[in-house]
Amino acid sequence: MLKLHNLSKVYRTDEVETVALDNVNIEIESGEFVAIMGPSGCGKSTLLNIIGMLDSPSDGDYVFMDENVAGYPESKLSNIRKQNIGFIFQSFNLIDELTVEENIELALLYHNIPASERRERVARVMDKVGIAHRAKHMPSQLSGGQQQRVAVARAVVGDQAMILADEPTGNLDSAHGQEVMEMLQSLNNEGTTIVMVTHSPSHADYARRTINLFDGHVVTENLRAAG
Amino acid sequence: MFKNYLRTAWGHIFKNRLFTAINVFGLAIGLMSCILIMLFVRDELSYDTFIPGADRVVRLHSAFYQPDRPPFLTVRSAGRMKDAIVSYASGEVEAGVRLFVNTTTVIRDGEAFNENIIFADASFFDVLALPFAHGSVETSFRNYGDLLITEETAFKHFGRTDVVGQSITTCCLGPDPTSFKITGVLQDLPQASHMQLDMLVVMDPAWFAPFPNILDTWNSVNVYTYFKLKEGATASDLKERIYTWLDTESIFTENEQLASVGMKPTEIIKPNVMPLADIHLKARDEAGTMGDIGPMGDYNTVVTFIIVAALILIIASINFMNLSTAKASNRAREVALRKVMGATRKQVAWQFLGEAIAIAFVALMFALVGVELFLPVYNEAIGKELVLDLFGDLPILLFLMIGAVATGVISGSYPALYLSRFLPARVLKANRSSDGAGQVGFRSALVVFQFAISIGLVICTAVVYGQTVYAKSLDLGYSHSGKIALTSLESAQTPEKAETIRQALEQLPGVENVVVSSEVPSQDNENNTGFSLIGAEDTMATNQQVVLNYHTLGFGFLEAYGIEPLAGRTFDKSYGTDVIQDIPDEEDRIGTASVILNQSAVRSFGFSSPEDAIGKMLRANVFRSGQHDLTIVGVVPDVYFRSVKFGVRATAYWVRPRSFDVATITYNTNDIPGLIEGMEAVWREQMPLSPIAYEFVSEMLAAQYEQENRQAELFAAFSALAIVVACLGLFGLASFTAEQRTKEIGIRKVLGATIRDIVQLLVWQFSRPVLIANLIAWPTAWYFMSDWLDGFSYSLGDSYIFAAAAIAGSFALLIAWVTVAGRAYRVAQTNPISALRYE
């Protein structure tokens, strides 16, 4: 699916140079479920942002589906991103002014899909994550777990091949966290590649592989037997 | 997609009601000002365009630049110019026409009415193709005496408009009433025309034989000359051709006076050719003191108004930019998400631009309501009858649409670019916008700009207003209260008749005295003639001719107006030597009479003091009375006899009974209706065939400022709007800042800051831009207003500008304080714990 080769990211301010990622080499196969762990400030989110093409590397190659996208301009990245990648955030990031339905539909708006098909797909995905009965509600009327389910629905409604999840359970209690993890796992079972940043070792266990980052380096990679 | 945009936009509008209201209200005021001003400007620019072929019609203006004399400018021309130019410039000119504009008296059923009449060549319609209501050029305007009247005039005299074949009796070009047959009826001229006309007649040059200065002259400028240009010829082509003619083949090439100083005719005679469409707004600069056929427009006023409208709209747009970018953090997440979902920066920018345009349209709706509301007041102020006909007037509708879109684009483009730039990675992680120091600085700069404009406008308004008030309160040097000017005395025709009327009026109860003169103060006739000092070689005075303004006064005039001599005496019947007597042409002698000078005239001759002038003798050619030697019998102070706009000129006063055209009745009664009834009775008895015309002198003086007054008031109104809009923006920004700094304020309070400290902190933050705005506004306003004041002979002076600036600046600061302090107080009062826990 993707391959990071000698990838570095350096943030420069006037006087300080902060190395967020240093010579990172990671390969992720299609259909994998990868967890990225590490202490605060180790570069997890930077890595996820680069994989998600929301940020670009300072150095190195990023090959996404056999295409080196490292030097691509924003417009081209945006196009690849909307075709292939869905996002789930710790803080849900739903738009307060839109209903559940409309929030999910947002992911299809920039895809040139006719309205009737959009409605159909939104309905299908809402069923799948069990939020259909809340279709007309506003995000503020939902619990955290429900909001994150909407976010998951939004991330998959476009049939994206890969989902990037940045601490998806960070704002949830354990029961709701569990729910979301199970949802991710079932998506993975259906073939969706999932890359997830998490602090929780138990949630990392859902992944088949865990990458541990420290100070911008990949320190260990643990594989878990498929079960 | 659109629905989605609409939903989010509506959500934000609703959640930020205050900011939306400020944006919409501000833009509405800006658009309303623009629409009102645009209606005015459009009307001003539309003058005379209703005349078919107007783009090929031009008018010949005259200008004489004689050495050592102020230039003499007029939009009139000499009577013989037309034929000469039509034949010489046959390549450029298709046709030409002369207009002699006059008033006449129409006598109907023994009653007399004043009407405007234009005597014209039969070629009138070849040049100015005014539309007919009844009749046609072929049947109605061919022979001497063919008379056209307007529909309004027809209705006034006959109660209907189809009056072809009826007769009308007018009085009097010659000594006797003349009867004309009406050969056609013209459609009423629209208000937007420089011409004013009730009657139009084909003139017979023979009628003017007794007045050679009107048609048969190369020098006297008494007619208006218009030309129709040939297809493809321009006004400047014709002008060039006329200059060639003047220097090579015209009569002026043989002028001895010119030849003696070795000058070409065009070094002195510099006519201009002005396109018809320019006349209303641009003729003023070339009209000198005699003016045009009707009231003239003012190009500068139009330009000023356009600028003011643009400034108000800019201020409103800045509010929009400032508030939108300030509130951007609220929408940062939405932008980031849309981008994550695949929206390009362009798409996001268009979304916000669309929102801005939509808000501009909402503002436009409010603006239209405002226009409907204020149009009557506005019309009264500008003296027009403008209407806003949205659906019957496609250009207006288009203008409004384009205007709203443009406003939206101007206000929305910066926020759109700014908001669409957000980087999703940063926004989504930090969950806040990247509102760096640069943004805050930029917003402050915009606030400075807004307030600089507002303060500048207020200063300008204060100066214009101050100048108007100053002009009104100016000591004119004479008393003008309790006086009525009987301006119809002109129609008395003979000095004897005028004297009979004067005496009869003086007998009326309540009348203190009645004095006669050629004009009363504020009547603005240009009378100039050359005076030379006799025996000048014996004195220090110059032997050259000095051109003086002159007025004719009857006995007792100076006393009636309370003007006391500085030296010598006023005119006095008992001396028996003051009056100028006509000298018949065949008698080759020089008459004698007296003259009184004002102080400026005394200086022009170089006399050391008023006393020094007394007894000296001046020689002058008195118009239509022959050469006279005039003994200076008195010197009076410089009074503003003419319109104050022209200031005081070097002036001579003399007594010449044939010029007694107006009587001043000084009264001491409160029974004004009774007095006027008495005046009318006297008039009817003495002048049954002429209408009476009278005015209170104070009102005539006040009327001179009417235009300036209106302008000052409008200017004040629009400046006030600008300030209101700017303050709205400041209020919004202060609210936002207070809201944004809640946490900081909380910490400060925990650390011991009082409410007062907090309010001070915020007030100071917003005082700075206003203070800086002052630094920009003051010199700018001074630069423009100092120039403007220089145009007045009686100006307030530059120090006033600084006083106005100081007041305007403090005023703006005060408003800013009040605006911000209220908001700051509310925030400062909140419990710091709640503010901190909130984060």
PDB file of N, CA and C in Angstrom, chain A residues 45 49 54-55 78 81-82 87 89-91 93-99 102 106-107 109-111 118 138 154 166-167, chain B residues 1 3-5 7-8 10-12 15 333-334 337-344 347-348 351 424-426 428-429 431:
ATOM      1  N   SER A  45       1.963  11.880  15.467  1.00  0.00           N
ATOM      2  CA  SER A  45       0.970  12.609  14.680  1.00  0.00           C
ATOM      3  C   SER A  45       1.574  13.133  13.400  1.00  0.00           C
ATOM      4  N   ASN A  49       0.121  12.464   9.788  1.00  0.00           N
ATOM      5  CA  ASN A  49      -0.219  13.565   8.880  1.00  0.00           C
ATOM      6  C   ASN A  49       0.472  13.407   7.532  1.00  0.00           C
ATOM      7  N   LEU A  54      -1.516  15.336   4.688  1.00  0.00           N
ATOM      8  CA  LEU A  54      -1.892  16.646   5.214  1.00  0.00           C
ATOM      9  C   LEU A  54      -0.637  17.459   5.468  1.00  0.00           C
ATOM     10  N   ASP A  55       0.494  16.811   5.398  1.00  0.00           N
ATOM     11  CA  ASP A  55       1.774  17.469   5.637  1.00  0.00           C
ATOM     12  C   ASP A  55       2.760  16.812   4.677  1.00  0.00           C
ATOM     13  N   SER A  78      -4.375  16.431  -2.664  1.00  0.00           N
ATOM     14  CA  SER A  78      -5.768  16.495  -2.248  1.00  0.00           C
ATOM     15  C   SER A  78      -6.601  15.497  -3.041  1.00  0.00           C
ATOM     16  N   ARG A  81      -5.784  11.969  -1.916  1.00  0.00           N
ATOM     17  CA  ARG A  81      -6.298  11.795  -0.563  1.00  0.00           C
ATOM     18  C   ARG A  81      -7.781  11.503  -0.579  1.00  0.00           C
ATOM     19  N   LYS A  82      -8.520  12.289  -1.335  1.00  0.00           N
ATOM     20  CA  LYS A  82      -9.966  12.111  -1.257  1.00  0.00           C
ATOM     21  C   LYS A  82     -10.413  10.789  -1.878  1.00  0.00           C
ATOM     22  N   PHE A  87     -10.272   9.751   7.426  1.00  0.00           N
ATOM     23  CA  PHE A  87      -9.649  10.172   8.689  1.00  0.00           C
ATOM     24  C   PHE A  87     -10.608  10.042   9.850  1.00  0.00           C
ATOM     25  N   PHE A  89     -10.552  11.356  13.978  1.00  0.00           N
ATOM     26  CA  PHE A  89      -9.761  12.156  14.912  1.00  0.00           C
ATOM     27  C   PHE A  89     -10.172  11.871  16.341  1.00  0.00           C
ATOM     28  N   GLN A  90      -9.234  12.201  17.241  1.00  0.00           N
ATOM     29  CA  GLN A  90      -9.529  12.053  18.666  1.00  0.00           C
ATOM     30  C   GLN A  90     -10.744  12.904  19.049  1.00  0.00           C
ATOM     31  N   SER A  91     -10.755  14.152  18.557  1.00  0.00           N
ATOM     32  CA  SER A  91     -11.823  15.066  18.967  1.00  0.00           C
ATOM     33  C   SER A  91     -12.975  15.057  17.959  1.00  0.00           C
ATOM     34  N   ASN A  93     -14.175  16.003  15.455  1.00  0.00           N
ATOM     35  CA  ASN A  93     -14.180  16.992  14.386  1.00  0.00           C
ATOM     36  C   ASN A  93     -15.381  16.885  13.460  1.00  0.00           C
ATOM     37  N   LEU A  94     -16.551  16.897  14.085  1.00  0.00           N
ATOM     38  CA  LEU A  94     -17.771  17.005  13.278  1.00  0.00           C
ATOM     39  C   LEU A  94     -18.119  18.487  13.172  1.00  0.00           C
ATOM     40  N   ILE A  95     -18.838  18.831  12.113  1.00  0.00           N
ATOM     41  CA  ILE A  95     -19.231  20.235  11.981  1.00  0.00           C
ATOM     42  C   ILE A  95     -20.537  20.455  12.727  1.00  0.00           C
ATOM     43  N   ASP A  96     -20.491  21.377  13.687  1.00  0.00           N
ATOM     44  CA  ASP A  96     -21.616  21.567  14.604  1.00  0.00           C
ATOM     45  C   ASP A  96     -22.899  21.982  13.904  1.00  0.00           C
ATOM     46  N   GLU A  97     -22.727  22.680  12.771  1.00  0.00           N
ATOM     47  CA  GLU A  97     -23.906  23.250  12.104  1.00  0.00           C
ATOM     48  C   GLU A  97     -24.647  22.235  11.238  1.00  0.00           C
ATOM     49  N   LEU A  98     -24.025  21.057  11.029  1.00  0.00           N
ATOM     50  CA  LEU A  98     -24.629  20.076  10.130  1.00  0.00           C
ATOM     51  C   LEU A  98     -25.168  18.883  10.909  1.00  0.00           C
ATOM     52  N   THR A  99     -26.195  18.233  10.369  1.00  0.00           N
ATOM     53  CA  THR A  99     -26.751  17.036  11.000  1.00  0.00           C
ATOM     54  C   THR A  99     -25.783  15.874  10.781  1.00  0.00           C
ATOM     55  N   GLU A 102     -25.624  14.955   7.202  1.00  0.00           N
ATOM     56  CA  GLU A 102     -24.894  15.924   6.387  1.00  0.00           C
ATOM     57  C   GLU A 102     -23.398  15.860   6.648  1.00  0.00           C
ATOM     58  N   LEU A 106     -20.595  15.004   3.774  1.00  0.00           N
ATOM     59  CA  LEU A 106     -19.496  15.925   3.482  1.00  0.00           C
ATOM     60  C   LEU A 106     -18.361  15.218   2.739  1.00  0.00           C
ATOM     61  N   ALA A 107     -18.117  13.969   3.111  1.00  0.00           N
ATOM     62  CA  ALA A 107     -16.994  13.245   2.517  1.00  0.00           C
ATOM     63  C   ALA A 107     -17.240  12.902   1.058  1.00  0.00           C
ATOM     64  N   LEU A 109     -19.041  15.043  -0.948  1.00  0.00           N
ATOM     65  CA  LEU A 109     -19.377  16.284  -1.666  1.00  0.00           C
ATOM     66  C   LEU A 109     -18.342  16.633  -2.712  1.00  0.00           C
ATOM     67  N   TYR A 110     -17.103  16.328  -2.417  1.00  0.00           N
ATOM     68  CA  TYR A 110     -16.056  16.749  -3.340  1.00  0.00           C
ATOM     69  C   TYR A 110     -15.680  15.625  -4.304  1.00  0.00           C
ATOM     70  N   HIS A 111     -16.596  14.650  -4.477  1.00  0.00           N
ATOM     71  CA  HIS A 111     -16.301  13.503  -5.322  1.00  0.00           C
ATOM     72  C   HIS A 111     -17.111  13.441  -6.598  1.00  0.00           C
ATOM     73  N   ARG A 118     -25.441   9.712  -3.300  1.00  0.00           N
ATOM     74  CA  ARG A 118     -24.864  10.129  -2.015  1.00  0.00           C
ATOM     75  C   ARG A 118     -25.782   9.717  -0.878  1.00  0.00           C
ATOM     76  N   MET A 138     -28.195  16.727  15.534  1.00  0.00           N
ATOM     77  CA  MET A 138     -26.984  17.531  15.459  1.00  0.00           C
ATOM     78  C   MET A 138     -25.917  16.866  16.330  1.00  0.00           C
ATOM     79  N   ARG A 154     -18.123   8.671   8.339  1.00  0.00           N
ATOM     80  CA  ARG A 154     -17.657   9.669   7.396  1.00  0.00           C
ATOM     81  C   ARG A 154     -16.350   9.224   6.733  1.00  0.00           C
ATOM     82  N   ASP A 166      -6.352   8.970  14.413  1.00  0.00           N
ATOM     83  CA  ASP A 166      -5.440   9.608  15.360  1.00  0.00           C
ATOM     84  C   ASP A 166      -6.075   9.559  16.744  1.00  0.00           C
ATOM     85  N   GLU A 167      -5.621   8.617  17.559  1.00  0.00           N
ATOM     86  CA  GLU A 167      -6.191   8.385  18.893  1.00  0.00           C
ATOM     87  C   GLU A 167      -7.717   8.404  18.868  1.00  0.00           C
TER      88      GLU A 167
ATOM     89  N   MET B   1     -24.474  19.988  -2.571  1.00  0.00           N
ATOM     90  CA  MET B   1     -23.291  20.784  -2.233  1.00  0.00           C
ATOM     91  C   MET B   1     -23.699  22.185  -1.769  1.00  0.00           C
ATOM     92  N   LYS B   3     -26.606  23.208  -0.775  1.00  0.00           N
ATOM     93  CA  LYS B   3     -27.397  23.131   0.446  1.00  0.00           C
ATOM     94  C   LYS B   3     -26.468  23.034   1.667  1.00  0.00           C
ATOM     95  N   ASN B   4     -25.417  22.237   1.470  1.00  0.00           N
ATOM     96  CA  ASN B   4     -24.451  22.057   2.538  1.00  0.00           C
ATOM     97  C   ASN B   4     -23.775  23.372   2.904  1.00  0.00           C
ATOM     98  N   TYR B   5     -23.370  24.106   1.868  1.00  0.00           N
ATOM     99  CA  TYR B   5     -22.784  25.423   2.108  1.00  0.00           C
ATOM    100  C   TYR B   5     -23.760  26.310   2.858  1.00  0.00           C
ATOM    101  N   ARG B   7     -26.258  25.500   4.721  1.00  0.00           N
ATOM    102  CA  ARG B   7     -26.490  25.097   6.093  1.00  0.00           C
ATOM    103  C   ARG B   7     -25.384  25.587   7.015  1.00  0.00           C
ATOM    104  N   THR B   8     -24.128  25.381   6.607  1.00  0.00           N
ATOM    105  CA  THR B   8     -23.036  25.818   7.480  1.00  0.00           C
ATOM    106  C   THR B   8     -23.030  27.329   7.608  1.00  0.00           C
ATOM    107  N   TRP B  10     -25.548  29.375   7.337  1.00  0.00           N
ATOM    108  CA  TRP B  10     -26.652  29.796   8.193  1.00  0.00           C
ATOM    109  C   TRP B  10     -26.330  29.528   9.663  1.00  0.00           C
ATOM    110  N   GLY B  11     -25.717  28.364   9.901  1.00  0.00           N
ATOM    111  CA  GLY B  11     -25.336  28.027  11.268  1.00  0.00           C
ATOM    112  C   GLY B  11     -24.450  29.093  11.873  1.00  0.00           C
ATOM    113  N   HIS B  12     -23.456  29.527  11.105  1.00  0.00           N
ATOM    114  CA  HIS B  12     -22.537  30.536  11.634  1.00  0.00           C
ATOM    115  C   HIS B  12     -23.192  31.891  11.780  1.00  0.00           C
ATOM    116  N   LYS B  15     -25.252  31.671  14.879  1.00  0.00           N
ATOM    117  CA  LYS B  15     -24.472  31.587  16.106  1.00  0.00           C
ATOM    118  C   LYS B  15     -23.772  32.914  16.399  1.00  0.00           C
ATOM    119  N   ARG B 333     -11.936  24.761  11.875  1.00  0.00           N
ATOM    120  CA  ARG B 333     -12.120  23.319  11.874  1.00  0.00           C
ATOM    121  C   ARG B 333     -12.918  22.884  10.651  1.00  0.00           C
ATOM    122  N   GLU B 334     -13.945  23.676  10.342  1.00  0.00           N
ATOM    123  CA  GLU B 334     -14.748  23.342   9.170  1.00  0.00           C
ATOM    124  C   GLU B 334     -13.876  23.342   7.918  1.00  0.00           C
ATOM    125  N   LEU B 337     -11.595  20.325   7.868  1.00  0.00           N
ATOM    126  CA  LEU B 337     -12.301  19.096   7.555  1.00  0.00           C
ATOM    127  C   LEU B 337     -12.641  18.998   6.086  1.00  0.00           C
ATOM    128  N   ARG B 338     -13.124  20.122   5.550  1.00  0.00           N
ATOM    129  CA  ARG B 338     -13.473  20.111   4.135  1.00  0.00           C
ATOM    130  C   ARG B 338     -12.240  19.773   3.295  1.00  0.00           C
ATOM    131  N   LYS B 339     -11.106  20.307   3.740  1.00  0.00           N
ATOM    132  CA  LYS B 339      -9.892  20.026   2.986  1.00  0.00           C
ATOM    133  C   LYS B 339      -9.497  18.566   3.121  1.00  0.00           C
ATOM    134  N   VAL B 340      -9.640  18.035   4.343  1.00  0.00           N
ATOM    135  CA  VAL B 340      -9.329  16.628   4.543  1.00  0.00           C
ATOM    136  C   VAL B 340     -10.204  15.766   3.666  1.00  0.00           C
ATOM    137  N   MET B 341     -11.477  16.177   3.521  1.00  0.00           N
ATOM    138  CA  MET B 341     -12.416  15.418   2.695  1.00  0.00           C
ATOM    139  C   MET B 341     -12.134  15.593   1.205  1.00  0.00           C
ATOM    140  N   GLY B 342     -11.167  16.408   0.892  1.00  0.00           N
ATOM    141  CA  GLY B 342     -10.791  16.515  -0.508  1.00  0.00           C
ATOM    142  C   GLY B 342     -11.098  17.836  -1.172  1.00  0.00           C
ATOM    143  N   ALA B 343     -11.625  18.793  -0.393  1.00  0.00           N
ATOM    144  CA  ALA B 343     -11.882  20.101  -0.994  1.00  0.00           C
ATOM    145  C   ALA B 343     -10.547  20.772  -1.290  1.00  0.00           C
ATOM    146  N   THR B 344     -10.462  21.414  -2.437  1.00  0.00           N
ATOM    147  CA  THR B 344      -9.245  22.156  -2.744  1.00  0.00           C
ATOM    148  C   THR B 344      -9.361  23.529  -2.110  1.00  0.00           C
ATOM    149  N   GLN B 347     -11.907  25.590  -3.829  1.00  0.00           N
ATOM    150  CA  GLN B 347     -13.296  25.326  -3.480  1.00  0.00           C
ATOM    151  C   GLN B 347     -13.680  25.999  -2.178  1.00  0.00           C
ATOM    152  N   VAL B 348     -12.772  25.922  -1.223  1.00  0.00           N
ATOM    153  CA  VAL B 348     -13.060  26.545   0.077  1.00  0.00           C
ATOM    154  C   VAL B 348     -13.159  28.058  -0.077  1.00  0.00           C
ATOM    155  N   GLN B 351     -16.357  29.018  -1.538  1.00  0.00           N
ATOM    156  CA  GLN B 351     -17.445  28.893  -0.579  1.00  0.00           C
ATOM    157  C   GLN B 351     -17.578  30.171   0.262  1.00  0.00           C
ATOM    158  N   PRO B 424      -4.862  21.946   7.460  1.00  0.00           N
ATOM    159  CA  PRO B 424      -5.690  21.036   8.249  1.00  0.00           C
ATOM    160  C   PRO B 424      -4.899  20.330   9.341  1.00  0.00           C
ATOM    161  N   ALA B 425      -3.649  19.930   9.043  1.00  0.00           N
ATOM    162  CA  ALA B 425      -2.888  19.174  10.034  1.00  0.00           C
ATOM    163  C   ALA B 425      -2.779  19.957  11.338  1.00  0.00           C
ATOM    164  N   ARG B 426      -2.476  21.242  11.209  1.00  0.00           N
ATOM    165  CA  ARG B 426      -2.265  22.049  12.403  1.00  0.00           C
ATOM    166  C   ARG B 426      -3.580  22.345  13.113  1.00  0.00           C
ATOM    167  N   LEU B 428      -6.475  20.789  13.041  1.00  0.00           N
ATOM    168  CA  LEU B 428      -7.219  19.681  13.641  1.00  0.00           C
ATOM    169  C   LEU B 428      -6.552  19.172  14.907  1.00  0.00           C
ATOM    170  N   LYS B 429      -5.245  19.258  14.932  1.00  0.00           N
ATOM    171  CA  LYS B 429      -4.538  18.816  16.120  1.00  0.00           C
ATOM    172  C   LYS B 429      -4.749  19.800  17.267  1.00  0.00           C
ATOM    173  N   ASN B 431      -6.813  22.198  17.300  1.00  0.00           N
ATOM    174  CA  ASN B 431      -8.192  22.601  17.407  1.00  0.00           C
ATOM    175  C   ASN B 431      -8.371  24.106  17.561  1.00  0.00           C
TER     176      ASN B 431
END
